[in-house]
PDB file of C-alpha atoms in Angstrom:
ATOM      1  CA  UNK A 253     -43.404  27.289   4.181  1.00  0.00           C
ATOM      2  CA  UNK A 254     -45.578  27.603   7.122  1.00  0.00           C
ATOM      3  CA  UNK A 255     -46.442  31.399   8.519  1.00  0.00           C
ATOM      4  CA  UNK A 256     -46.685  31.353  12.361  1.00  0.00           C
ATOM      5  CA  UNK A 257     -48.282  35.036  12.476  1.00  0.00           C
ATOM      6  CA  UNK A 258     -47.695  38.368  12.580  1.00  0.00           C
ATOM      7  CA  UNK A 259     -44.313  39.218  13.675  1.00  0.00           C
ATOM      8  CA  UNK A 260     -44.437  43.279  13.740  1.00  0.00           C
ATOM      9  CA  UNK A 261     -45.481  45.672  11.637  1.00  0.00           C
ATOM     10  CA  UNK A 262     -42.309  48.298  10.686  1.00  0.00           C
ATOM     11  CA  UNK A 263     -43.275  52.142  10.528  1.00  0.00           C
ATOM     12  CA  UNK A 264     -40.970  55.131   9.288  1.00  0.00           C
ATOM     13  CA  UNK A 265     -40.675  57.900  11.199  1.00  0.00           C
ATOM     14  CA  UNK A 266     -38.881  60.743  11.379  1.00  0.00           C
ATOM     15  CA  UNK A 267     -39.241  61.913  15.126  1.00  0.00           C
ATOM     16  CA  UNK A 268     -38.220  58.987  17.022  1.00  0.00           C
ATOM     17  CA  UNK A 269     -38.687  60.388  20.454  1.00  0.00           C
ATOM     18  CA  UNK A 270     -42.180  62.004  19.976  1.00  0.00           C
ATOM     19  CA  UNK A 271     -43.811  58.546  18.114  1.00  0.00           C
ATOM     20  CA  UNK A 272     -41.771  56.350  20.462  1.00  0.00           C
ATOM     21  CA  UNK A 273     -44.209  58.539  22.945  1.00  0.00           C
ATOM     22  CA  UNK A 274     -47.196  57.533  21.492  1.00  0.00           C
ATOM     23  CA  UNK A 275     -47.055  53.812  21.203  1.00  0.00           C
ATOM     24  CA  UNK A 276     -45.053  53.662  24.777  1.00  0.00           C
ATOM     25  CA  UNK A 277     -46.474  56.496  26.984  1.00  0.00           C
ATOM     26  CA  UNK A 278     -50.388  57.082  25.589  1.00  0.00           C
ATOM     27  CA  UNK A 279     -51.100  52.945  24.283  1.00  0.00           C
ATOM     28  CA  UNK A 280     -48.539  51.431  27.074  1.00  0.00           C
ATOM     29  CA  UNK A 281     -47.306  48.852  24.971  1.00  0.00           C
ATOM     30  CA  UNK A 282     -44.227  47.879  26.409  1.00  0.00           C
ATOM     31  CA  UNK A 283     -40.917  48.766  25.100  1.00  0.00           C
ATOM     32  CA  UNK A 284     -38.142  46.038  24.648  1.00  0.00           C
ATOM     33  CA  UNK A 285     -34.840  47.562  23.071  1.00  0.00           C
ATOM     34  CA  UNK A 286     -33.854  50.004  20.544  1.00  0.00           C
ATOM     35  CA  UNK A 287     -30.987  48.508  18.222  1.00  0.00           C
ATOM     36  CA  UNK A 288     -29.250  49.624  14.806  1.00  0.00           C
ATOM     37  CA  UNK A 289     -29.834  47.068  11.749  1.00  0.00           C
ATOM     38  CA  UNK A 290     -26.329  48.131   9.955  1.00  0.00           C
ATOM     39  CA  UNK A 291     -28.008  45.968   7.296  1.00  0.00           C
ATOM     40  CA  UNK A 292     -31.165  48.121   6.908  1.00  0.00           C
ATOM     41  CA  UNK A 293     -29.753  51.273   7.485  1.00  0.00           C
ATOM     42  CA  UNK A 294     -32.212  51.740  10.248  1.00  0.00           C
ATOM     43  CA  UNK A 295     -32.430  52.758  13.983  1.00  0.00           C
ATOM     44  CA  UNK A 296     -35.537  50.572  15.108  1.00  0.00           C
ATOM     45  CA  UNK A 297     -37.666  51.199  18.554  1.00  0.00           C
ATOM     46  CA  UNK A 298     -39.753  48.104  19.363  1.00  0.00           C
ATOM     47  CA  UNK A 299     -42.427  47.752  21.005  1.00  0.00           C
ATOM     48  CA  UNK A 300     -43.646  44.328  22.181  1.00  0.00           C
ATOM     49  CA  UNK A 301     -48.118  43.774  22.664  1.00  0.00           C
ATOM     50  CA  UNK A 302     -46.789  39.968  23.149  1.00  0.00           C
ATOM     51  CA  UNK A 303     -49.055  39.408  20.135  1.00  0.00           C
ATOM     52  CA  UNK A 304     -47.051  41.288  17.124  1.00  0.00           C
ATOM     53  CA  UNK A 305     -44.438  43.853  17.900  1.00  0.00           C
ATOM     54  CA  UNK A 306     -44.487  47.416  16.437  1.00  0.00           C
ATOM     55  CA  UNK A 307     -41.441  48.315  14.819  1.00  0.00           C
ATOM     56  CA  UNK A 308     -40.556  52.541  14.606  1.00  0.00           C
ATOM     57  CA  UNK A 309     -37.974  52.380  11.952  1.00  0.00           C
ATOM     58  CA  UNK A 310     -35.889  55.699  12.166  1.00  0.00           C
ATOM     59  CA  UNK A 311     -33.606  56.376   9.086  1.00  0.00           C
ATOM     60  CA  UNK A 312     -29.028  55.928  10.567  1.00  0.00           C
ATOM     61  CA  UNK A 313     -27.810  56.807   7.393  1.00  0.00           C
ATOM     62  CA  UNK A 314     -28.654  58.982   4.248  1.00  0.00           C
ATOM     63  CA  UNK A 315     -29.717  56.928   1.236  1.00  0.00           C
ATOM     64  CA  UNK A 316     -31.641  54.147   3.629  1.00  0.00           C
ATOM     65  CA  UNK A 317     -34.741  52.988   2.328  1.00  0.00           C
ATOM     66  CA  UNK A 318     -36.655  54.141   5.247  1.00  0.00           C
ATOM     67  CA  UNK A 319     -35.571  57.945   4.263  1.00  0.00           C
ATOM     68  CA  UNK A 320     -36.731  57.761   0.302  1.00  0.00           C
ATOM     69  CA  UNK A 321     -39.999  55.915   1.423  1.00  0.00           C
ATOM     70  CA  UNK A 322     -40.571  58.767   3.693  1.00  0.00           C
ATOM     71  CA  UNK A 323     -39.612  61.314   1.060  1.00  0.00           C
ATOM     72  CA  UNK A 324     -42.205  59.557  -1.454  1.00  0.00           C
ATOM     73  CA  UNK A 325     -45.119  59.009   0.831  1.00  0.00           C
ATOM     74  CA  UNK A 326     -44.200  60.511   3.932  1.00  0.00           C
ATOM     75  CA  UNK A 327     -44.051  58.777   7.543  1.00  0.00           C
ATOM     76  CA  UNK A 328     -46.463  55.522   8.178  1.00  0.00           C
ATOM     77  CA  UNK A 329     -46.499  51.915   8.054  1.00  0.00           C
ATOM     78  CA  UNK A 330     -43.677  50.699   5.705  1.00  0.00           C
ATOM     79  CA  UNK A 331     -43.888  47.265   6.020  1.00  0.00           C
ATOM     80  CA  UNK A 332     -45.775  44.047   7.685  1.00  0.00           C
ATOM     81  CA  UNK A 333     -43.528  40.995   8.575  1.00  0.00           C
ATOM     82  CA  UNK A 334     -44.925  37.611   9.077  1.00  0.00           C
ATOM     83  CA  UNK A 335     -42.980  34.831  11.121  1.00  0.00           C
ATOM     84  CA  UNK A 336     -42.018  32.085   9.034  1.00  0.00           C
ATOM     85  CA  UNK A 337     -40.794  28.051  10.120  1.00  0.00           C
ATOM     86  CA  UNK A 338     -37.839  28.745   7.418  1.00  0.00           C
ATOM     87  CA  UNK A 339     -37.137  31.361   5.465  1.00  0.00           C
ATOM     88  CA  UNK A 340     -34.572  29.566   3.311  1.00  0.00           C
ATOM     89  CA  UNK A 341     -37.492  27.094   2.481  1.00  0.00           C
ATOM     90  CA  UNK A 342     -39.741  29.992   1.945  1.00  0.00           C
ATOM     91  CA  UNK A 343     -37.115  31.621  -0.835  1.00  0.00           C
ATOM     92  CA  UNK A 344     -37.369  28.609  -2.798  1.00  0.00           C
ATOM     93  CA  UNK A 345     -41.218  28.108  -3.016  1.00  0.00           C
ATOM     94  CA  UNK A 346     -41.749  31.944  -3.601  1.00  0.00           C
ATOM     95  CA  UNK A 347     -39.264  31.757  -6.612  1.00  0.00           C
ATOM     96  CA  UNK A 348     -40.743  28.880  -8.318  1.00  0.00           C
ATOM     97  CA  UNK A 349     -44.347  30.638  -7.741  1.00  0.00           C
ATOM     98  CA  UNK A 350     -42.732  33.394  -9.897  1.00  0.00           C
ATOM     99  CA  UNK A 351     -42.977  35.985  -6.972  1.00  0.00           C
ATOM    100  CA  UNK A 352     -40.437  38.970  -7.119  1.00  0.00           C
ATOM    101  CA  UNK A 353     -38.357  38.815  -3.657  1.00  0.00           C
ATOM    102  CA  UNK A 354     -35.885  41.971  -2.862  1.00  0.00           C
ATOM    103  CA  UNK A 355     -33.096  39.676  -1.544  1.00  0.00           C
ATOM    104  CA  UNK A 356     -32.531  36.397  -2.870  1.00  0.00           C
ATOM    105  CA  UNK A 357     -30.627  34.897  -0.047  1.00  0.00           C
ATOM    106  CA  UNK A 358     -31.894  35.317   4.016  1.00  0.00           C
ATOM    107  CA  UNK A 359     -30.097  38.677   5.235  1.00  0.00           C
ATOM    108  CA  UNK A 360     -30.263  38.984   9.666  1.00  0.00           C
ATOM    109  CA  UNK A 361     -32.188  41.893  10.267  1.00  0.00           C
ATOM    110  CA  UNK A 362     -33.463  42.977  13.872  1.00  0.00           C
ATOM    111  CA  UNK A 363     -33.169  40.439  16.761  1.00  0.00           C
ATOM    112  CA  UNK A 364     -30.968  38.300  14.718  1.00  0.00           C
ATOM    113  CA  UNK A 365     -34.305  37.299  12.556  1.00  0.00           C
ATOM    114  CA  UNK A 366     -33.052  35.770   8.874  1.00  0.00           C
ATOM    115  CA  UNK A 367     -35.405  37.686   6.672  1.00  0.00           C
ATOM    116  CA  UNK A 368     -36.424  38.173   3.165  1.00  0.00           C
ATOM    117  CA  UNK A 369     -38.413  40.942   1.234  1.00  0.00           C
ATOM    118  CA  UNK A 370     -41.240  40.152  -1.295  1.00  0.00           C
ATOM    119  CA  UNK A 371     -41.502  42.868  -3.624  1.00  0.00           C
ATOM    120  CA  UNK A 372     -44.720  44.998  -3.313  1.00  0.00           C
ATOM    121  CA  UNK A 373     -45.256  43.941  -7.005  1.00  0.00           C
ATOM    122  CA  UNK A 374     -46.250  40.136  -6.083  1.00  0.00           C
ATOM    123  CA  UNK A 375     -48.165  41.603  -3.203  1.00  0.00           C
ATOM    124  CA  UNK A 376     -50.742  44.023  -4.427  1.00  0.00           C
ATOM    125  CA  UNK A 377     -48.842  47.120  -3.211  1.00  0.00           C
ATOM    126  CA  UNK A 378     -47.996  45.911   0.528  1.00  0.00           C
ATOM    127  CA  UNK A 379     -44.027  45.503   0.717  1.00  0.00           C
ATOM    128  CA  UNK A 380     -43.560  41.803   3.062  1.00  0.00           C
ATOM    129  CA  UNK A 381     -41.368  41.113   4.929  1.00  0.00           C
ATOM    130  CA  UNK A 382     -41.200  36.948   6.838  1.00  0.00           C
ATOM    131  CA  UNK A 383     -38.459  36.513   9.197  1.00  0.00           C
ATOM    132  CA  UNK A 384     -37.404  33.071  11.579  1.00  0.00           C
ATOM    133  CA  UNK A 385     -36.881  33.309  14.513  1.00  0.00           C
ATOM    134  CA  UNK A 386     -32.973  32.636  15.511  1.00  0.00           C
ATOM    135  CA  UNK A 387     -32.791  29.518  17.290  1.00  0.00           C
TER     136      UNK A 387
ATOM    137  CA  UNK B  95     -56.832  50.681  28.645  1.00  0.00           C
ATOM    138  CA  UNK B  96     -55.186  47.616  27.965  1.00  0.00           C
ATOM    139  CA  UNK B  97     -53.698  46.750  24.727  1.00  0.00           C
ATOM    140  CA  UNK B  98     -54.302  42.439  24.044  1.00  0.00           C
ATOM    141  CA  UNK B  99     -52.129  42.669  20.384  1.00  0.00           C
ATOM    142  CA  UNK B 100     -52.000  43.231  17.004  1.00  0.00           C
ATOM    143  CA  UNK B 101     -55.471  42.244  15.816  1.00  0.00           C
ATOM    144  CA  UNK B 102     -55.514  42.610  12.039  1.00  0.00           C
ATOM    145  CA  UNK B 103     -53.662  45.063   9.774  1.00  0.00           C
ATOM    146  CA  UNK B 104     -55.825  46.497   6.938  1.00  0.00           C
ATOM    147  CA  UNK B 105     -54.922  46.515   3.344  1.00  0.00           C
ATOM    148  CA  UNK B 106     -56.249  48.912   0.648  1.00  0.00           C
ATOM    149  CA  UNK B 107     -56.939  46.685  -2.908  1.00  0.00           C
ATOM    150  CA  UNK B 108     -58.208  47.192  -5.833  1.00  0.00           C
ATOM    151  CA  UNK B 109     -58.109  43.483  -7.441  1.00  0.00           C
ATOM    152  CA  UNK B 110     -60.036  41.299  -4.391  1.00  0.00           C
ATOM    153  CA  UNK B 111     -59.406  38.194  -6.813  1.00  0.00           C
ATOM    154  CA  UNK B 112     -55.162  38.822  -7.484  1.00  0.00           C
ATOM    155  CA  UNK B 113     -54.636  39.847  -3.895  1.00  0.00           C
ATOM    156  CA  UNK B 114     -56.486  37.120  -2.712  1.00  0.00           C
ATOM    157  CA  UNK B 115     -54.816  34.733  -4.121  1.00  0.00           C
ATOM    158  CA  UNK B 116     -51.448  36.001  -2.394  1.00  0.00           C
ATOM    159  CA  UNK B 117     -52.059  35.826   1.192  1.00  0.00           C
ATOM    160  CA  UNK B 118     -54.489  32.382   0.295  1.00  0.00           C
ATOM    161  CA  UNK B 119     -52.818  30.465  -2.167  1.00  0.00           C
ATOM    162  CA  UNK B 120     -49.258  31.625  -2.460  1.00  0.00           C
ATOM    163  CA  UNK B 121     -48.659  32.323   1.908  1.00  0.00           C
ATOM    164  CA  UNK B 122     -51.415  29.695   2.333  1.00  0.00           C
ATOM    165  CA  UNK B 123     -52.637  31.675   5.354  1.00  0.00           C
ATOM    166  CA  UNK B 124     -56.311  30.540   6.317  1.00  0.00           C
ATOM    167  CA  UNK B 125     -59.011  32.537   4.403  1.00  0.00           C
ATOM    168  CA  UNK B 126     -62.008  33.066   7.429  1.00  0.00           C
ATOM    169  CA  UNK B 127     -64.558  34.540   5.596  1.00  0.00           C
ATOM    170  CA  UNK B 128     -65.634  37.791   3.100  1.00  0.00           C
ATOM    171  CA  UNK B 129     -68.201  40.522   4.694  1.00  0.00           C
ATOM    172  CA  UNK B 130     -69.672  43.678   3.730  1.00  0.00           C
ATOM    173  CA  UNK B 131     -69.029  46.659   6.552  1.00  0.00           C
ATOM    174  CA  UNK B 132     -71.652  49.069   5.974  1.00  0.00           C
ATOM    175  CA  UNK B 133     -70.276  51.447   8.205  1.00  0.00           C
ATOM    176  CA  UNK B 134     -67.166  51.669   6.201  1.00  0.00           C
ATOM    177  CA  UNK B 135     -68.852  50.916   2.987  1.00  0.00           C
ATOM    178  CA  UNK B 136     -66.361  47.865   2.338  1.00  0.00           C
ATOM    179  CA  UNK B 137     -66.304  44.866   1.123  1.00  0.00           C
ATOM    180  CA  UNK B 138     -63.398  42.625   3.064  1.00  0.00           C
ATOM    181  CA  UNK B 139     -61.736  39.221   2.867  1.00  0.00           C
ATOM    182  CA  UNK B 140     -60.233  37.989   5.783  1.00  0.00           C
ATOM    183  CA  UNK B 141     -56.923  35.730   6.226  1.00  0.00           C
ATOM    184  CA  UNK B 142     -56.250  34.116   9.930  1.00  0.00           C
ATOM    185  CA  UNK B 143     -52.295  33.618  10.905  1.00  0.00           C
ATOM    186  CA  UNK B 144     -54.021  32.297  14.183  1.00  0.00           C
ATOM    187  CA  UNK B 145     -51.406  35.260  15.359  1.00  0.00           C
ATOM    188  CA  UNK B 146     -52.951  38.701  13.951  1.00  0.00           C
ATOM    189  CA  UNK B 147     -55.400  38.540  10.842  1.00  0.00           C
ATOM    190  CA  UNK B 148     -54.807  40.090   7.276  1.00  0.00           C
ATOM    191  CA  UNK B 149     -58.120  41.936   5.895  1.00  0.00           C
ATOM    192  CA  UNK B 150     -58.488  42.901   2.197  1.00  0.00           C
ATOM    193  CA  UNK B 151     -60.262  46.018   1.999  1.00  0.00           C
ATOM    194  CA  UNK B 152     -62.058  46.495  -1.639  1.00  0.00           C
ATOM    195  CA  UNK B 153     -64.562  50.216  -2.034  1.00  0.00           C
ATOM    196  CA  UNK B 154     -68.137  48.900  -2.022  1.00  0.00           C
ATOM    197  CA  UNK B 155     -69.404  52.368  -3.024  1.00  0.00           C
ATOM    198  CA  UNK B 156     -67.468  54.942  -4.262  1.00  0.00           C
ATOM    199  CA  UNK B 157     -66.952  57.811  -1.865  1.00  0.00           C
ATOM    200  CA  UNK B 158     -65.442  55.171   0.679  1.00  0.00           C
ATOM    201  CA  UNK B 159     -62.601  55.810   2.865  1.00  0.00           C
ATOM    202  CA  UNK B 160     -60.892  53.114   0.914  1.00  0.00           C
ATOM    203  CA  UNK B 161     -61.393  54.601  -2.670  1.00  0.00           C
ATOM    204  CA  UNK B 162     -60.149  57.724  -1.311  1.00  0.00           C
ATOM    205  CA  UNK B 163     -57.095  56.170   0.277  1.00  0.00           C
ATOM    206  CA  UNK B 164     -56.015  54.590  -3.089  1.00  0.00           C
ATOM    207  CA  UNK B 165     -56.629  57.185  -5.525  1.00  0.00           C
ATOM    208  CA  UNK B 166     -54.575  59.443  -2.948  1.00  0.00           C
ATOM    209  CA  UNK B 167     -51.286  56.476  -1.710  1.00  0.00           C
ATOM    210  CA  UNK B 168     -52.503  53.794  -4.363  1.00  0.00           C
ATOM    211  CA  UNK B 169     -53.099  50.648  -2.854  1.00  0.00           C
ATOM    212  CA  UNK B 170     -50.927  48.749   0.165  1.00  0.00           C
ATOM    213  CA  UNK B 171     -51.621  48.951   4.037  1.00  0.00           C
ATOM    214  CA  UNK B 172     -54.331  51.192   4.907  1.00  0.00           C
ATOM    215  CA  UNK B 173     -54.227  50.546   9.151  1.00  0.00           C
ATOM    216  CA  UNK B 174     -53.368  48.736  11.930  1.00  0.00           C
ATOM    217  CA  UNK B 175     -55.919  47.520  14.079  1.00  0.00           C
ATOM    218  CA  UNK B 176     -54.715  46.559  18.054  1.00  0.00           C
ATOM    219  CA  UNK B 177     -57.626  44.536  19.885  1.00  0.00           C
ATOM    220  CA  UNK B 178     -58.383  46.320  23.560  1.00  0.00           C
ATOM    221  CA  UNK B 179     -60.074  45.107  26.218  1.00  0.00           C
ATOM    222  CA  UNK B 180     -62.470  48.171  26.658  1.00  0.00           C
ATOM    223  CA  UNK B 181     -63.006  50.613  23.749  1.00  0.00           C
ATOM    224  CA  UNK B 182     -65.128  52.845  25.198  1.00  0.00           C
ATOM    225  CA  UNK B 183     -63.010  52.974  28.193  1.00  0.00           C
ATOM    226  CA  UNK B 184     -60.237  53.546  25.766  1.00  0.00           C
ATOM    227  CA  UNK B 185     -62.051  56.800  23.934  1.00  0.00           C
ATOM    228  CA  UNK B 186     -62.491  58.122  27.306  1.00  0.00           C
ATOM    229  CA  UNK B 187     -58.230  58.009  27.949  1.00  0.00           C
ATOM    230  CA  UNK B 188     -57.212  59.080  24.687  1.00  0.00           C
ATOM    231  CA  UNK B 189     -59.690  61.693  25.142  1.00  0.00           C
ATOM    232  CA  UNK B 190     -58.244  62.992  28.369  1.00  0.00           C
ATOM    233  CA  UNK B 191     -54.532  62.702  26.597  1.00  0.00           C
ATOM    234  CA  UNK B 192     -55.626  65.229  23.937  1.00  0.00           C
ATOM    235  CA  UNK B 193     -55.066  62.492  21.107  1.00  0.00           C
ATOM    236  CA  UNK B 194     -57.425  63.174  17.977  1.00  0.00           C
ATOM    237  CA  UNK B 195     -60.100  60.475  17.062  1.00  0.00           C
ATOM    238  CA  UNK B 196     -61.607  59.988  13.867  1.00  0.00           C
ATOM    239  CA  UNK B 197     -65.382  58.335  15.947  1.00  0.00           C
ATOM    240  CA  UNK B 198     -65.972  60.106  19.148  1.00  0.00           C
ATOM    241  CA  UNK B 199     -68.061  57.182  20.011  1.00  0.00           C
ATOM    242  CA  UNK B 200     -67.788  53.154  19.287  1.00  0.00           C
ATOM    243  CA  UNK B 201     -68.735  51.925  15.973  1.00  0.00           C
ATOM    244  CA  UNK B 202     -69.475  48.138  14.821  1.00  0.00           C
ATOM    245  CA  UNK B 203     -66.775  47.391  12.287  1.00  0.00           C
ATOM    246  CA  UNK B 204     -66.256  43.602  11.064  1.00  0.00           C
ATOM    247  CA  UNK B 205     -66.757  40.605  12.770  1.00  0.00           C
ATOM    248  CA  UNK B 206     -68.999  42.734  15.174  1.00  0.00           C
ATOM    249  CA  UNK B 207     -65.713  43.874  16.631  1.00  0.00           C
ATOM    250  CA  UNK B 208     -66.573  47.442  18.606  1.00  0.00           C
ATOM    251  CA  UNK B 209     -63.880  50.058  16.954  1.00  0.00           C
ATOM    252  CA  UNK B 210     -62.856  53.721  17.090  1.00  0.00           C
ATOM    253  CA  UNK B 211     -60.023  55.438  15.161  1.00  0.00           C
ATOM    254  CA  UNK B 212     -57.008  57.292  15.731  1.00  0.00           C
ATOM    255  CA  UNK B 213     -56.352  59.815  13.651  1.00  0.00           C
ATOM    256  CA  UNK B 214     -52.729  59.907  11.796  1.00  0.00           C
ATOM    257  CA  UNK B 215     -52.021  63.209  13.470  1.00  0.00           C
ATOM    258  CA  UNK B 216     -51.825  61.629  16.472  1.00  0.00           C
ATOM    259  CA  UNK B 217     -49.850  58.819  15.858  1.00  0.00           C
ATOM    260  CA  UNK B 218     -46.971  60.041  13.733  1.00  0.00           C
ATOM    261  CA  UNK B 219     -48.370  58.967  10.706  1.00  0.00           C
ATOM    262  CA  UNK B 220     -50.517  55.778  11.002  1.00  0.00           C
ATOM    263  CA  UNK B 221     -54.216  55.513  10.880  1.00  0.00           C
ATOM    264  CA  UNK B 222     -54.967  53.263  14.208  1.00  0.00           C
ATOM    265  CA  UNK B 223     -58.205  51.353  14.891  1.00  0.00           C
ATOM    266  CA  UNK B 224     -58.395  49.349  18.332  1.00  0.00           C
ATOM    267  CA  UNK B 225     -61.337  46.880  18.472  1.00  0.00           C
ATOM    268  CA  UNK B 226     -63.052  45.075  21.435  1.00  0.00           C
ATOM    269  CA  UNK B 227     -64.252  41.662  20.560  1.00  0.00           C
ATOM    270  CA  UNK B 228     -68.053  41.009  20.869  1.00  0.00           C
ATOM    271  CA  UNK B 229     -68.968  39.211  23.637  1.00  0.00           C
TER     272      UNK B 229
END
């Protein structure tokens, strides 16, 4: 497993319009697409520095993990994801290190990325997300 | 104000040694070097994706912003830090935009990096530092 660098980090939020404003209108960053991940549960916003994208990660259905993380800590960064060589590769070296993973086989989240979650657990609190890039 | 990227994201820890050895030995991601930031009375380790850096952030005196932070959201991702071309160009805009700093004027955080802060309230949720690399 190699990681190739910060992909994005993902943020919850509950006003998508007025934090959209912030990272678009007041820091200019430049805004690529908005998409739904049906896989996620999630409306996300991104926004594109050409060195690590922010995500805003907007709850699309009740019960999403982005609306209980808000309800237990309330908006902020949810997540950091880290661009992987191959993620399927990565699964297999992070399970026989004994670290917890979320999903145990690569699920497409935005942009067609396969991803995987490490649980905060094997982390030291931070929930981690590595993705590769579709081809 | 020009944003250049995602230049670190900023973990809260309480075990430097355990969390470490995550983002070192288990992601194998390049440990740079550890430093003491008087200014934020921390102690932090930092990891180099060559795309975006990771930096540990352990209290080096209690009181600290960081001891704060965990006792209130336990430990995980404390900030994320975008580099800028100009900071105190930058205070000067977000000034005129009404958004809510934390440092009305540039400190020295690590790496001799010249930093301000955002203030959640501004942001929807997430503390923001942006950081001009010394010259």
């Amino acid at each position: 497993m190699k990681i190739l660098g910060i992909e994005h980090i993902g943020i919850a939020v509950d006003d998508l319009n007025k934090t959209s404003s912030f990272w678009g209108n007041i820091l200019n960053i430049f805004h690529t697409h908005t998409e739904v991940v049906e896989s996620e549960k999630v409306t996300t916003t991104i926004f594109d520095t050409k060195k690590g994208k922010i995500e805003l990660l907007s709850s699309s259905s009740s019960n999403s993990v982005v609306e209980k993380f808000i309800k237990n800590k309330g908006t902020g960064i949810h997540h950091v994801c880290l661009e992987v060589d191959d993620v399927s590769h990565a699964i297999i070296e992070l399970k026989e290190k004994n670290i917890s993973l979320i999903n145990d086989k690569p699920k497409i989240g935005a942009e067609g990325y396969k991803i995987v979650f490490i649980h905060p657990r094997s982390t030291g609190g931070v929930l981690v997300e590595l993705a590769e890039k579709p081809k």
